[in-house]
Protein backbone atom coordinates (compact mmCIF):
# COMPACT_ATOMS: atom_id res chain seq x y z
CA UNK A 1 0.00 0.00 0.00
CA UNK A 2 1.53 3.36 -1.01
CA UNK A 3 0.61 6.78 0.38
CA UNK A 4 -2.12 7.43 -2.16
CA UNK A 5 -3.79 4.11 -1.43
CA UNK A 6 -3.43 4.78 2.24
CA UNK A 7 -5.11 8.18 1.88
CA UNK A 8 -7.93 6.56 -0.07
CA UNK A 9 -8.27 3.95 2.63
CA UNK A 10 -8.56 6.66 5.27
CA UNK A 11 -11.19 8.50 3.26
CA UNK A 12 -13.16 5.27 2.85
CA UNK A 13 -12.94 4.60 6.58
CA UNK A 14 -14.12 8.14 7.38
CA UNK A 15 -16.97 7.78 4.88
CA UNK A 16 -17.99 4.48 6.47
CA UNK A 17 -17.91 5.94 9.96
CA UNK A 18 -19.91 8.96 8.81
CA UNK A 19 -22.41 6.63 7.19
CA UNK A 20 -22.74 4.63 10.41
CA UNK A 21 -23.15 7.84 12.41
CA UNK A 22 -25.85 9.23 10.14
CA UNK A 23 -27.66 5.89 10.09
CA UNK A 24 -27.53 5.63 13.88
CA UNK A 25 -28.78 9.17 14.34
CA UNK A 26 -31.71 8.42 12.06
CA UNK A 27 -32.80 5.30 13.94
CA UNK A 28 -31.79 6.10 17.49
CA UNK A 29 -32.58 9.04 19.73
CA UNK A 30 -29.75 11.52 20.06
CA UNK A 31 -28.80 10.53 23.61
CA UNK A 32 -28.26 6.94 22.43
CA UNK A 33 -26.69 7.62 19.06
CA UNK A 34 -24.15 10.15 20.31
CA UNK A 35 -22.25 7.85 22.71
CA UNK A 36 -22.31 5.09 20.09
CA UNK A 37 -20.95 7.44 17.45
CA UNK A 38 -18.17 8.53 19.79
CA UNK A 39 -17.30 4.87 20.50
CA UNK A 40 -17.30 4.00 16.80
CA UNK A 41 -15.13 6.99 15.90
CA UNK A 42 -12.69 6.13 18.66
CA UNK A 43 -12.45 2.52 17.53
CA UNK A 44 -11.89 3.51 13.91
CA UNK A 45 -9.43 6.18 14.89
CA UNK A 46 -7.54 3.72 17.08
CA UNK A 47 -7.55 1.12 14.32
CA UNK A 48 -6.34 3.58 11.70
CA UNK A 49 -3.62 4.92 13.95
CA UNK A 50 -2.39 1.40 14.63
CA UNK A 51 -2.31 0.66 10.92
CA UNK A 52 -0.56 3.92 10.20
CA UNK A 53 2.10 3.25 12.80
CA UNK A 54 2.81 -0.09 11.17
CA UNK A 55 2.92 1.40 7.68
CA UNK A 56 4.99 4.44 8.53
CA UNK A 57 7.06 3.15 11.41
CA UNK A 58 6.65 6.01 13.84
CA UNK A 59 3.99 8.02 12.12
CA UNK A 60 5.50 11.49 12.23
CA UNK A 61 3.65 14.14 10.32
CA UNK A 62 0.09 13.47 9.20
CA UNK A 63 -1.49 13.56 12.63
CA UNK A 64 1.13 15.69 14.30
CA UNK A 65 -1.34 17.40 16.59
CA UNK A 66 -2.51 14.09 18.01
CA UNK A 67 -0.29 12.44 20.53
CA UNK A 68 1.49 9.42 19.16
CA UNK A 69 1.60 6.15 21.11
CA UNK A 70 5.36 6.46 20.80
CA UNK A 71 5.58 9.83 22.48
CA UNK A 72 5.28 8.22 25.89
CA UNK A 73 5.75 4.75 27.22
CA UNK A 74 2.06 3.99 26.87
CA UNK A 75 -1.04 6.15 27.12
CA UNK A 76 -1.01 9.83 27.94
CA UNK A 77 -3.61 11.49 30.09
CA UNK A 78 -4.54 15.12 29.87
CA UNK A 79 -6.12 17.01 32.72
CA UNK A 80 -9.62 18.14 31.81
CA UNK A 81 -9.27 21.27 33.93
CA UNK A 82 -5.91 22.70 32.93
CA UNK A 83 -4.76 20.45 30.10
CA UNK A 84 -1.57 19.28 31.77
CA UNK A 85 -0.20 16.00 30.43
CA UNK A 86 0.38 13.59 33.26
CA UNK A 87 0.19 9.95 34.27
CA UNK A 88 -0.95 10.33 37.85
CA UNK A 89 -4.34 9.53 39.27
CA UNK A 90 -4.84 13.22 39.93
CA UNK A 91 -3.40 16.18 38.09
CA UNK A 92 -0.07 17.24 39.68
CA UNK A 93 -0.79 20.86 38.77
CA UNK A 94 -4.37 21.49 39.83
CA UNK A 95 -5.33 18.26 41.62
CA UNK A 96 -8.27 17.49 39.35
CA UNK A 97 -9.04 13.82 38.86
CA UNK A 98 -10.91 14.47 35.64
CA UNK A 99 -8.71 13.49 32.75
CA UNK A 100 -8.94 12.35 29.19
CA UNK A 101 -6.84 9.86 27.28
CA UNK A 102 -4.78 11.48 24.56
ZN1 LIG B 1 -4.91 20.03 36.00
GROMACS .gro file of C-alpha atoms and ligand atoms in nm:
model
  103
    1UNK     CA    1   0.000   0.000   0.000
    2UNK     CA    2   0.153   0.336  -0.101
    3UNK     CA    3   0.061   0.678   0.038
    4UNK     CA    4  -0.212   0.743  -0.216
    5UNK     CA    5  -0.379   0.411  -0.143
    6UNK     CA    6  -0.343   0.478   0.224
    7UNK     CA    7  -0.511   0.818   0.188
    8UNK     CA    8  -0.793   0.656  -0.007
    9UNK     CA    9  -0.827   0.395   0.263
   10UNK     CA   10  -0.856   0.666   0.527
   11UNK     CA   11  -1.119   0.850   0.326
   12UNK     CA   12  -1.316   0.527   0.285
   13UNK     CA   13  -1.294   0.460   0.658
   14UNK     CA   14  -1.412   0.814   0.738
   15UNK     CA   15  -1.697   0.778   0.488
   16UNK     CA   16  -1.799   0.448   0.647
   17UNK     CA   17  -1.791   0.594   0.996
   18UNK     CA   18  -1.991   0.896   0.881
   19UNK     CA   19  -2.241   0.663   0.719
   20UNK     CA   20  -2.274   0.463   1.041
   21UNK     CA   21  -2.315   0.784   1.241
   22UNK     CA   22  -2.585   0.923   1.014
   23UNK     CA   23  -2.766   0.589   1.009
   24UNK     CA   24  -2.753   0.563   1.388
   25UNK     CA   25  -2.878   0.917   1.434
   26UNK     CA   26  -3.171   0.842   1.206
   27UNK     CA   27  -3.280   0.530   1.394
   28UNK     CA   28  -3.179   0.610   1.749
   29UNK     CA   29  -3.258   0.904   1.973
   30UNK     CA   30  -2.975   1.152   2.006
   31UNK     CA   31  -2.880   1.053   2.361
   32UNK     CA   32  -2.826   0.694   2.243
   33UNK     CA   33  -2.669   0.762   1.906
   34UNK     CA   34  -2.415   1.015   2.031
   35UNK     CA   35  -2.225   0.785   2.271
   36UNK     CA   36  -2.231   0.509   2.009
   37UNK     CA   37  -2.095   0.744   1.745
   38UNK     CA   38  -1.817   0.853   1.979
   39UNK     CA   39  -1.730   0.487   2.050
   40UNK     CA   40  -1.730   0.400   1.680
   41UNK     CA   41  -1.513   0.699   1.590
   42UNK     CA   42  -1.269   0.613   1.866
   43UNK     CA   43  -1.245   0.252   1.753
   44UNK     CA   44  -1.189   0.351   1.391
   45UNK     CA   45  -0.943   0.618   1.489
   46UNK     CA   46  -0.754   0.372   1.708
   47UNK     CA   47  -0.755   0.112   1.432
   48UNK     CA   48  -0.634   0.358   1.170
   49UNK     CA   49  -0.362   0.492   1.395
   50UNK     CA   50  -0.239   0.140   1.463
   51UNK     CA   51  -0.231   0.066   1.092
   52UNK     CA   52  -0.056   0.392   1.020
   53UNK     CA   53   0.210   0.325   1.280
   54UNK     CA   54   0.281  -0.009   1.117
   55UNK     CA   55   0.292   0.140   0.768
   56UNK     CA   56   0.499   0.444   0.853
   57UNK     CA   57   0.706   0.315   1.141
   58UNK     CA   58   0.665   0.601   1.384
   59UNK     CA   59   0.399   0.802   1.212
   60UNK     CA   60   0.550   1.149   1.223
   61UNK     CA   61   0.365   1.414   1.032
   62UNK     CA   62   0.009   1.347   0.920
   63UNK     CA   63  -0.149   1.356   1.263
   64UNK     CA   64   0.113   1.569   1.430
   65UNK     CA   65  -0.134   1.740   1.659
   66UNK     CA   66  -0.251   1.409   1.801
   67UNK     CA   67  -0.029   1.244   2.053
   68UNK     CA   68   0.149   0.942   1.916
   69UNK     CA   69   0.160   0.615   2.111
   70UNK     CA   70   0.536   0.646   2.080
   71UNK     CA   71   0.558   0.983   2.248
   72UNK     CA   72   0.528   0.822   2.589
   73UNK     CA   73   0.575   0.475   2.722
   74UNK     CA   74   0.206   0.399   2.687
   75UNK     CA   75  -0.104   0.615   2.712
   76UNK     CA   76  -0.101   0.983   2.794
   77UNK     CA   77  -0.361   1.149   3.009
   78UNK     CA   78  -0.454   1.512   2.987
   79UNK     CA   79  -0.612   1.701   3.272
   80UNK     CA   80  -0.962   1.814   3.181
   81UNK     CA   81  -0.927   2.127   3.393
   82UNK     CA   82  -0.591   2.270   3.293
   83UNK     CA   83  -0.476   2.045   3.010
   84UNK     CA   84  -0.157   1.928   3.177
   85UNK     CA   85  -0.020   1.600   3.043
   86UNK     CA   86   0.038   1.359   3.326
   87UNK     CA   87   0.019   0.995   3.427
   88UNK     CA   88  -0.095   1.033   3.785
   89UNK     CA   89  -0.434   0.953   3.927
   90UNK     CA   90  -0.484   1.322   3.993
   91UNK     CA   91  -0.340   1.618   3.809
   92UNK     CA   92  -0.007   1.724   3.968
   93UNK     CA   93  -0.079   2.086   3.877
   94UNK     CA   94  -0.437   2.149   3.983
   95UNK     CA   95  -0.533   1.826   4.162
   96UNK     CA   96  -0.827   1.749   3.935
   97UNK     CA   97  -0.904   1.382   3.886
   98UNK     CA   98  -1.091   1.447   3.564
   99UNK     CA   99  -0.871   1.349   3.275
  100UNK     CA  100  -0.894   1.235   2.919
  101UNK     CA  101  -0.684   0.986   2.728
  102UNK     CA  102  -0.478   1.148   2.456
  103LIG    ZN1  103  -0.491   2.003   3.600
   0.00000   0.00000   0.00000
